[in-house]
Amino acid sequence: MADHERLICPSGALVESGKGVRFEVEYFGEAGPAFVIRKNGKAYGYLNRCAHVAMELDWQEGVFFDSDGRDLLCSTHGAAYDPASGRCLGGPCNGSPLVRLRIQERDGMIYFTGFEDD
Ligand code: FES
């Protein structure tokens, strides 16, 4: 599914293991929530939809990381995901990953450029 490149936010809006920035993407013809976070200096983006039940992950708006800032944690039943790959690390996601977005960072800005499996 090709999508056009879209500016999401300035790089400075994404703090290491901090709050994510939410935005909307079109996914299979429907608007859906998505987010970007920063981990190990790199920006990663995912559909904001748990692999367990199609619920948004954040605890409060933009809060995706666990209290250690290590994993992404679903606020509904506690599924844990690797921030750098979206892989399920444990809990009710039961091996299913998050839907990963292609994110580019350049010239101090974060862009969404499509889905990883395009
Ligand atoms: S909806 Fe995310 S763990 Fe159940």
PDB file of C-alpha atoms and ligand atoms in Angstrom:
ATOM      1  CA  MET A   1       0.000   0.000   0.000  1.00  0.00           C
ATOM      2  CA  ALA A   2       1.784   3.068  -1.202  1.00  0.00           C
ATOM      3  CA  ASP A   3       1.307   6.282   0.655  1.00  0.00           C
ATOM      4  CA  HIS A   4       2.673   9.737   0.178  1.00  0.00           C
ATOM      5  CA  GLU A   5       5.409  11.026   2.354  1.00  0.00           C
ATOM      6  CA  ARG A   6       3.969  13.038   5.190  1.00  0.00           C
ATOM      7  CA  LEU A   7       5.573  15.312   7.721  1.00  0.00           C
ATOM      8  CA  ILE A   8       4.705  14.144  11.242  1.00  0.00           C
ATOM      9  CA  CYS A   9       6.639  16.351  13.635  1.00  0.00           C
ATOM     10  CA  PRO A  10       9.997  17.965  14.326  1.00  0.00           C
ATOM     11  CA  SER A  11      12.707  15.548  15.521  1.00  0.00           C
ATOM     12  CA  GLY A  12      12.842  17.375  18.847  1.00  0.00           C
ATOM     13  CA  ALA A  13       9.277  16.304  19.637  1.00  0.00           C
ATOM     14  CA  LEU A  14      10.486  12.711  20.072  1.00  0.00           C
ATOM     15  CA  VAL A  15      12.481  12.211  23.244  1.00  0.00           C
ATOM     16  CA  GLU A  16      14.357   8.946  23.864  1.00  0.00           C
ATOM     17  CA  SER A  17      11.908   6.445  25.454  1.00  0.00           C
ATOM     18  CA  GLY A  18       9.528   9.343  26.043  1.00  0.00           C
ATOM     19  CA  LYS A  19       6.096  10.285  24.875  1.00  0.00           C
ATOM     20  CA  GLY A  20       5.127   9.358  21.346  1.00  0.00           C
ATOM     21  CA  VAL A  21       3.486  11.561  18.766  1.00  0.00           C
ATOM     22  CA  ARG A  22       0.118  10.372  17.522  1.00  0.00           C
ATOM     23  CA  PHE A  23      -1.136  10.888  13.991  1.00  0.00           C
ATOM     24  CA  GLU A  24      -3.547   9.299  11.550  1.00  0.00           C
ATOM     25  CA  VAL A  25      -2.767   7.066   8.608  1.00  0.00           C
ATOM     26  CA  GLU A  26      -4.888   5.484   5.957  1.00  0.00           C
ATOM     27  CA  TYR A  27      -4.777   1.729   6.348  1.00  0.00           C
ATOM     28  CA  PHE A  28      -6.735  -0.449   3.927  1.00  0.00           C
ATOM     29  CA  GLY A  29      -8.870   2.512   2.966  1.00  0.00           C
ATOM     30  CA  GLU A  30      -9.734   3.620   6.487  1.00  0.00           C
ATOM     31  CA  ALA A  31      -8.297   6.263   8.755  1.00  0.00           C
ATOM     32  CA  GLY A  32      -6.520   4.700  11.682  1.00  0.00           C
ATOM     33  CA  PRO A  33      -4.470   5.927  14.618  1.00  0.00           C
ATOM     34  CA  ALA A  34      -0.695   5.624  14.485  1.00  0.00           C
ATOM     35  CA  PHE A  35       2.271   6.845  16.495  1.00  0.00           C
ATOM     36  CA  VAL A  36       6.005   7.445  16.404  1.00  0.00           C
ATOM     37  CA  ILE A  37       8.417   7.006  19.308  1.00  0.00           C
ATOM     38  CA  ARG A  38      12.177   7.226  19.731  1.00  0.00           C
ATOM     39  CA  LYS A  39      14.342   4.370  20.982  1.00  0.00           C
ATOM     40  CA  ASN A  40      18.150   4.129  20.912  1.00  0.00           C
ATOM     41  CA  GLY A  41      18.197   7.404  19.028  1.00  0.00           C
ATOM     42  CA  LYS A  42      16.044   6.187  16.172  1.00  0.00           C
ATOM     43  CA  ALA A  43      12.432   6.996  15.340  1.00  0.00           C
ATOM     44  CA  TYR A  44       9.996   4.097  14.896  1.00  0.00           C
ATOM     45  CA  GLY A  45       6.350   4.166  13.970  1.00  0.00           C
ATOM     46  CA  TYR A  46       3.437   1.751  14.305  1.00  0.00           C
ATOM     47  CA  LEU A  47      -0.259   1.552  13.822  1.00  0.00           C
ATOM     48  CA  ASN A  48      -1.750   2.324  17.220  1.00  0.00           C
ATOM     49  CA  ARG A  49      -3.534  -0.982  17.332  1.00  0.00           C
ATOM     50  CA  CYS A  50      -2.734  -3.843  19.654  1.00  0.00           C
ATOM     51  CA  ALA A  51      -2.225  -7.263  18.068  1.00  0.00           C
ATOM     52  CA  HIS A  52      -4.418  -8.801  20.778  1.00  0.00           C
ATOM     53  CA  VAL A  53      -7.606  -6.765  20.360  1.00  0.00           C
ATOM     54  CA  ALA A  54      -7.790  -3.767  18.021  1.00  0.00           C
ATOM     55  CA  MET A  55      -7.375  -1.273  20.867  1.00  0.00           C
ATOM     56  CA  GLU A  56      -5.087   1.739  21.021  1.00  0.00           C
ATOM     57  CA  LEU A  57      -2.025   1.093  23.124  1.00  0.00           C
ATOM     58  CA  ASP A  58      -1.360   4.312  25.015  1.00  0.00           C
ATOM     59  CA  TRP A  59      -1.951   4.613  28.761  1.00  0.00           C
ATOM     60  CA  GLN A  60      -2.526   8.314  28.506  1.00  0.00           C
ATOM     61  CA  GLU A  61      -2.324  10.109  25.226  1.00  0.00           C
ATOM     62  CA  GLY A  62       1.165   9.505  23.836  1.00  0.00           C
ATOM     63  CA  VAL A  63       2.365   7.244  26.676  1.00  0.00           C
ATOM     64  CA  PHE A  64       3.459   3.988  25.023  1.00  0.00           C
ATOM     65  CA  PHE A  65       6.524   2.900  26.979  1.00  0.00           C
ATOM     66  CA  ASP A  66       6.540   0.926  30.205  1.00  0.00           C
ATOM     67  CA  SER A  67       7.745   2.716  33.334  1.00  0.00           C
ATOM     68  CA  ASP A  68      11.371   1.696  32.596  1.00  0.00           C
ATOM     69  CA  GLY A  69      11.197   3.159  29.093  1.00  0.00           C
ATOM     70  CA  ARG A  70      12.217  -0.223  27.722  1.00  0.00           C
ATOM     71  CA  ASP A  71       9.241  -1.854  25.973  1.00  0.00           C
ATOM     72  CA  LEU A  72       6.020  -0.631  24.428  1.00  0.00           C
ATOM     73  CA  LEU A  73       3.199  -1.788  26.643  1.00  0.00           C
ATOM     74  CA  CYS A  74      -0.489  -2.053  25.775  1.00  0.00           C
ATOM     75  CA  SER A  75      -2.574  -0.318  28.420  1.00  0.00           C
ATOM     76  CA  THR A  76      -5.524  -2.696  28.059  1.00  0.00           C
ATOM     77  CA  HIS A  77      -4.099  -6.117  28.991  1.00  0.00           C
ATOM     78  CA  GLY A  78      -0.348  -5.535  29.124  1.00  0.00           C
ATOM     79  CA  ALA A  79       1.003  -6.979  25.865  1.00  0.00           C
ATOM     80  CA  ALA A  80       4.687  -5.996  25.508  1.00  0.00           C
ATOM     81  CA  TYR A  81       6.314  -5.064  22.191  1.00  0.00           C
ATOM     82  CA  ASP A  82       9.874  -4.374  21.098  1.00  0.00           C
ATOM     83  CA  PRO A  83      10.058  -0.640  20.277  1.00  0.00           C
ATOM     84  CA  ALA A  84      12.577  -1.223  17.475  1.00  0.00           C
ATOM     85  CA  SER A  85      10.672  -3.945  15.621  1.00  0.00           C
ATOM     86  CA  GLY A  86       7.117  -4.107  16.964  1.00  0.00           C
ATOM     87  CA  ARG A  87       7.695  -7.781  17.771  1.00  0.00           C
ATOM     88  CA  CYS A  88       5.569  -9.237  20.568  1.00  0.00           C
ATOM     89  CA  LEU A  89       7.769  -9.801  23.610  1.00  0.00           C
ATOM     90  CA  GLY A  90       5.136 -11.356  25.822  1.00  0.00           C
ATOM     91  CA  GLY A  91       1.577 -11.201  27.033  1.00  0.00           C
ATOM     92  CA  PRO A  92      -1.686 -11.459  25.118  1.00  0.00           C
ATOM     93  CA  CYS A  93      -0.183 -10.456  21.739  1.00  0.00           C
ATOM     94  CA  ASN A  94       0.847 -14.098  21.678  1.00  0.00           C
ATOM     95  CA  GLY A  95       3.590 -13.711  19.072  1.00  0.00           C
ATOM     96  CA  SER A  96       1.776 -11.248  16.796  1.00  0.00           C
ATOM     97  CA  PRO A  97       3.594  -7.988  16.056  1.00  0.00           C
ATOM     98  CA  LEU A  98       2.423  -4.408  15.697  1.00  0.00           C
ATOM     99  CA  VAL A  99       1.916  -3.100  12.162  1.00  0.00           C
ATOM    100  CA  ARG A 100       5.129  -1.259  11.386  1.00  0.00           C
ATOM    101  CA  LEU A 101       5.341   2.056   9.532  1.00  0.00           C
ATOM    102  CA  ARG A 102       8.216   3.367   7.467  1.00  0.00           C
ATOM    103  CA  ILE A 103       9.574   6.418   9.207  1.00  0.00           C
ATOM    104  CA  GLN A 104      12.345   8.668   7.962  1.00  0.00           C
ATOM    105  CA  GLU A 105      14.156  11.310   9.905  1.00  0.00           C
ATOM    106  CA  ARG A 106      16.046  13.991   8.043  1.00  0.00           C
ATOM    107  CA  ASP A 107      16.835  17.691   8.386  1.00  0.00           C
ATOM    108  CA  GLY A 108      15.361  17.714  11.866  1.00  0.00           C
ATOM    109  CA  MET A 109      11.973  16.372  10.826  1.00  0.00           C
ATOM    110  CA  ILE A 110      10.125  13.045  11.090  1.00  0.00           C
ATOM    111  CA  TYR A 111       8.258  11.713   8.056  1.00  0.00           C
ATOM    112  CA  PHE A 112       5.857   8.849   7.500  1.00  0.00           C
ATOM    113  CA  THR A 113       6.517   7.257   4.106  1.00  0.00           C
ATOM    114  CA  GLY A 114       4.306   4.166   4.070  1.00  0.00           C
ATOM    115  CA  PHE A 115       4.108   0.691   5.563  1.00  0.00           C
ATOM    116  CA  GLU A 116       7.061  -1.621   6.076  1.00  0.00           C
ATOM    117  CA  ASP A 117       5.580  -4.414   4.015  1.00  0.00           C
ATOM    118  CA  ASP A 118       4.927  -2.229   0.930  1.00  0.00           C
TER     119      ASP A 118
HETATM  120  S1  FES B   1      -5.801  -5.192  23.800  1.00  0.00           S
HETATM  121 FE1  FES B   1      -3.661  -4.969  24.055  1.00  0.00          FE
HETATM  122  S2  FES B   1      -3.147  -6.575  25.384  1.00  0.00           S
HETATM  123 FE2  FES B   1      -5.258  -6.877  25.030  1.00  0.00          FE
END
